[in-house]
Each structure stands twice: as structure tokens, then as C-alpha cells.
């Protein structure tokens, strides 16, 4: 069973515009949600997280929104830059990190 | 710190052969994780250790897979015999502590070992 789902395999955005990556989850016991970014031939790196008791967390150009009633979270990147092109993984944390399948973001210049 | 070190970076082998992937975690980290990345399933947790002791191996797909952590600075993931469906990128990650607080204690991943089984 996939507890964390990223239903969009890829997303293409113009430089300077907003990128919105979505994630759905089924496990109500997750305490935190995290986003990781992965470049080719590298390991994933931590980007931003949010506690399950919050509905928003912001860090520079990155903002994560959590809608617990819908079991949905999203990552907003604004403005998008070509260097943001990567695979983005959503993850939920209960007693271990459970990742989604990832979304490939392409930011076109 | 050099980060999490994995070897080999690339491995091509034939079906039936034994494969051993290696990982050196960050010094001082007490948790070590093995993940597998595939196109279909994304990042799957295979097994994790705390203080060199396996805690949860429920993600290990079959008995063909085994993992060890003989000391705090070294872990191996072994596949014997390997099959084409094992082809994937295998990541090792480590962290200090398991609990998350304000986003702390997040995992640090290695660069991965790309395995191709022909």
C-alpha cells in the first residue's frame, strides 16, 4: 500500500512562475511531512518540512501547505528558477520516513 | 564531514551473481537506512538500523536480500542471487536520532549505487 502518493510524474513550469507540487497521504499517524529534492546522480537532500499541527511553513522561495482534512500537502516554489529542476519527493514521518514516487520538475528558461 | 559514502557507484552484473553494496554513514549518526529507488515505486525503505542493530526489515523484498551493520561506520546490503528486477538505485542514508523536531534529524543520503542486473 502506498501511504504517500505523488500523482503527477512530471511538471513543466516557466522560469519566474510558480511551481506547485502535490502530495496525498493515507496514514493519519504521520507527525511530520518533508520534501526532498534530488538531482541526477546525487542522493536526495532535505528541502523543507512541516509539523502535522501546522498548516503552513515557509522558507525563502519554498512554502509547504498542509490540509489535514483532505490529507493533502503541496510545495510551492516562487519564483521558479532553472536550478530548481530536479525530482521532488514528498515524505511522511510516523516512526519512519515513507516516501512518494517523486515528481520531476522542469523549469524552462 | 565527507557525508554518507556509498560504493560502488555503478554495478553491472549478470543474473544469479551475488551483489554487495557498501555504505559508510556520517560519523556520530546512530541510525542507518537502506532505500531503493525505482520508477514505479519511488523511494522504498528496505531496512534500518539503530546503533548497529536492525530495527525494521519489513521492506526487504525477499530472502535474497540481506543487510548487516558490523560496526558504527560500515553497513552492507547483499543480494544473492541477483535478478533483473533488482535493477534500481540503492541509497544509504544516516541520521542522528529518529525523532523529528522542527525538521531536525532529517536523513542525509549518499549518492546511491546504481545496480543493473542483466
PDB file of N, CA and C in Angstrom, chain B residues 23-58:
ATOM      1  N   UNK B  23      28.232   0.878   2.505  1.00  0.00           N
ATOM      2  CA  UNK B  23      27.867   2.215   2.974  1.00  0.00           C
ATOM      3  C   UNK B  23      28.672   2.583   4.214  1.00  0.00           C
ATOM      4  N   UNK B  24      29.171   3.805   4.205  1.00  0.00           N
ATOM      5  CA  UNK B  24      29.813   4.377   5.382  1.00  0.00           C
ATOM      6  C   UNK B  24      28.975   5.571   5.820  1.00  0.00           C
ATOM      7  N   UNK B  25      28.315   5.498   6.965  1.00  0.00           N
ATOM      8  CA  UNK B  25      27.470   6.615   7.400  1.00  0.00           C
ATOM      9  C   UNK B  25      28.301   7.770   7.939  1.00  0.00           C
ATOM     10  N   UNK B  26      27.629   8.856   8.210  1.00  0.00           N
ATOM     11  CA  UNK B  26      28.285  10.009   8.825  1.00  0.00           C
ATOM     12  C   UNK B  26      28.668   9.653  10.260  1.00  0.00           C
ATOM     13  N   UNK B  27      29.881  10.013  10.621  1.00  0.00           N
ATOM     14  CA  UNK B  27      30.368   9.706  11.953  1.00  0.00           C
ATOM     15  C   UNK B  27      29.475  10.363  13.011  1.00  0.00           C
ATOM     16  N   UNK B  28      29.077   9.556  14.004  1.00  0.00           N
ATOM     17  CA  UNK B  28      28.222  10.088  15.058  1.00  0.00           C
ATOM     18  C   UNK B  28      26.743   9.830  14.843  1.00  0.00           C
ATOM     19  N   UNK B  29      26.379   9.502  13.613  1.00  0.00           N
ATOM     20  CA  UNK B  29      24.979   9.176  13.350  1.00  0.00           C
ATOM     21  C   UNK B  29      24.674   7.776  13.884  1.00  0.00           C
ATOM     22  N   UNK B  30      23.499   7.645  14.540  1.00  0.00           N
ATOM     23  CA  UNK B  30      23.175   6.369  15.161  1.00  0.00           C
ATOM     24  C   UNK B  30      22.098   5.586  14.417  1.00  0.00           C
ATOM     25  N   UNK B  31      21.556   6.185  13.331  1.00  0.00           N
ATOM     26  CA  UNK B  31      20.581   5.476  12.517  1.00  0.00           C
ATOM     27  C   UNK B  31      21.121   5.345  11.092  1.00  0.00           C
ATOM     28  N   UNK B  32      20.900   4.171  10.515  1.00  0.00           N
ATOM     29  CA  UNK B  32      21.296   3.942   9.132  1.00  0.00           C
ATOM     30  C   UNK B  32      20.147   3.278   8.398  1.00  0.00           C
ATOM     31  N   UNK B  33      19.898   3.776   7.194  1.00  0.00           N
ATOM     32  CA  UNK B  33      18.755   3.323   6.397  1.00  0.00           C
ATOM     33  C   UNK B  33      19.243   2.876   5.020  1.00  0.00           C
ATOM     34  N   UNK B  34      18.599   1.840   4.487  1.00  0.00           N
ATOM     35  CA  UNK B  34      18.785   1.441   3.093  1.00  0.00           C
ATOM     36  C   UNK B  34      17.458   1.644   2.353  1.00  0.00           C
ATOM     37  N   UNK B  35      17.534   2.409   1.274  1.00  0.00           N
ATOM     38  CA  UNK B  35      16.366   2.659   0.421  1.00  0.00           C
ATOM     39  C   UNK B  35      16.673   2.166  -0.992  1.00  0.00           C
ATOM     40  N   UNK B  36      15.603   1.872  -1.722  1.00  0.00           N
ATOM     41  CA  UNK B  36      15.729   1.502  -3.128  1.00  0.00           C
ATOM     42  C   UNK B  36      14.823   2.426  -3.936  1.00  0.00           C
ATOM     43  N   UNK B  37      15.341   2.959  -5.026  1.00  0.00           N
ATOM     44  CA  UNK B  37      14.549   3.836  -5.883  1.00  0.00           C
ATOM     45  C   UNK B  37      14.259   3.148  -7.206  1.00  0.00           C
ATOM     46  N   UNK B  38      12.979   3.045  -7.531  1.00  0.00           N
ATOM     47  CA  UNK B  38      12.555   2.558  -8.831  1.00  0.00           C
ATOM     48  C   UNK B  38      11.572   3.558  -9.423  1.00  0.00           C
ATOM     49  N   UNK B  39      11.391   3.482 -10.724  1.00  0.00           N
ATOM     50  CA  UNK B  39      10.473   4.416 -11.387  1.00  0.00           C
ATOM     51  C   UNK B  39       9.055   4.227 -10.863  1.00  0.00           C
ATOM     52  N   UNK B  40       8.676   2.995 -10.657  1.00  0.00           N
ATOM     53  CA  UNK B  40       7.284   2.728 -10.302  1.00  0.00           C
ATOM     54  C   UNK B  40       6.974   3.050  -8.844  1.00  0.00           C
ATOM     55  N   UNK B  41       7.901   2.747  -7.954  1.00  0.00           N
ATOM     56  CA  UNK B  41       7.590   2.832  -6.538  1.00  0.00           C
ATOM     57  C   UNK B  41       8.331   3.944  -5.806  1.00  0.00           C
ATOM     58  N   UNK B  42       9.151   4.667  -6.533  1.00  0.00           N
ATOM     59  CA  UNK B  42       9.864   5.754  -5.880  1.00  0.00           C
ATOM     60  C   UNK B  42      10.880   5.234  -4.889  1.00  0.00           C
ATOM     61  N   UNK B  43      10.987   5.898  -3.746  1.00  0.00           N
ATOM     62  CA  UNK B  43      11.949   5.513  -2.711  1.00  0.00           C
ATOM     63  C   UNK B  43      11.279   4.589  -1.698  1.00  0.00           C
ATOM     64  N   UNK B  44      11.753   3.348  -1.669  1.00  0.00           N
ATOM     65  CA  UNK B  44      11.207   2.376  -0.724  1.00  0.00           C
ATOM     66  C   UNK B  44      12.223   2.100   0.368  1.00  0.00           C
ATOM     67  N   UNK B  45      11.772   2.114   1.612  1.00  0.00           N
ATOM     68  CA  UNK B  45      12.644   1.755   2.724  1.00  0.00           C
ATOM     69  C   UNK B  45      12.780   0.240   2.783  1.00  0.00           C
ATOM     70  N   UNK B  46      14.020  -0.225   2.758  1.00  0.00           N
ATOM     71  CA  UNK B  46      14.264  -1.671   2.816  1.00  0.00           C
ATOM     72  C   UNK B  46      14.479  -2.123   4.249  1.00  0.00           C
ATOM     73  N   UNK B  47      15.361  -1.431   4.957  1.00  0.00           N
ATOM     74  CA  UNK B  47      15.719  -1.813   6.309  1.00  0.00           C
ATOM     75  C   UNK B  47      16.368  -0.620   6.986  1.00  0.00           C
ATOM     76  N   UNK B  48      16.264  -0.549   8.335  1.00  0.00           N
ATOM     77  CA  UNK B  48      17.050   0.447   9.026  1.00  0.00           C
ATOM     78  C   UNK B  48      17.606  -0.106  10.343  1.00  0.00           C
ATOM     79  N   UNK B  49      18.717   0.479  10.732  1.00  0.00           N
ATOM     80  CA  UNK B  49      19.453   0.074  11.917  1.00  0.00           C
ATOM     81  C   UNK B  49      19.500   1.226  12.923  1.00  0.00           C
ATOM     82  N   UNK B  50      19.545   0.868  14.186  1.00  0.00           N
ATOM     83  CA  UNK B  50      19.814   1.822  15.242  1.00  0.00           C
ATOM     84  C   UNK B  50      20.948   1.259  16.102  1.00  0.00           C
ATOM     85  N   UNK B  51      22.002   2.038  16.210  1.00  0.00           N
ATOM     86  CA  UNK B  51      23.177   1.558  16.961  1.00  0.00           C
ATOM     87  C   UNK B  51      23.605   0.161  16.509  1.00  0.00           C
ATOM     88  N   UNK B  52      23.646  -0.022  15.195  1.00  0.00           N
ATOM     89  CA  UNK B  52      24.115  -1.241  14.527  1.00  0.00           C
ATOM     90  C   UNK B  52      23.136  -2.403  14.603  1.00  0.00           C
ATOM     91  N   UNK B  53      21.992  -2.222  15.229  1.00  0.00           N
ATOM     92  CA  UNK B  53      21.021  -3.305  15.379  1.00  0.00           C
ATOM     93  C   UNK B  53      19.880  -3.102  14.387  1.00  0.00           C
ATOM     94  N   UNK B  54      19.534  -4.142  13.603  1.00  0.00           N
ATOM     95  CA  UNK B  54      18.398  -3.979  12.674  1.00  0.00           C
ATOM     96  C   UNK B  54      17.094  -3.805  13.448  1.00  0.00           C
ATOM     97  N   UNK B  55      16.352  -2.761  13.095  1.00  0.00           N
ATOM     98  CA  UNK B  55      15.112  -2.445  13.801  1.00  0.00           C
ATOM     99  C   UNK B  55      13.884  -2.864  13.000  1.00  0.00           C
ATOM    100  N   UNK B  56      13.909  -2.591  11.725  1.00  0.00           N
ATOM    101  CA  UNK B  56      12.759  -2.876  10.875  1.00  0.00           C
ATOM    102  C   UNK B  56      13.249  -3.329   9.508  1.00  0.00           C
ATOM    103  N   UNK B  57      13.031  -4.575   9.189  1.00  0.00           N
ATOM    104  CA  UNK B  57      13.436  -5.096   7.869  1.00  0.00           C
ATOM    105  C   UNK B  57      12.215  -5.503   7.054  1.00  0.00           C
ATOM    106  N   UNK B  58      11.072  -4.944   7.392  1.00  0.00           N
ATOM    107  CA  UNK B  58       9.840  -5.332   6.712  1.00  0.00           C
ATOM    108  C   UNK B  58       9.820  -4.949   5.235  1.00  0.00           C
TER     109      UNK B  58
END
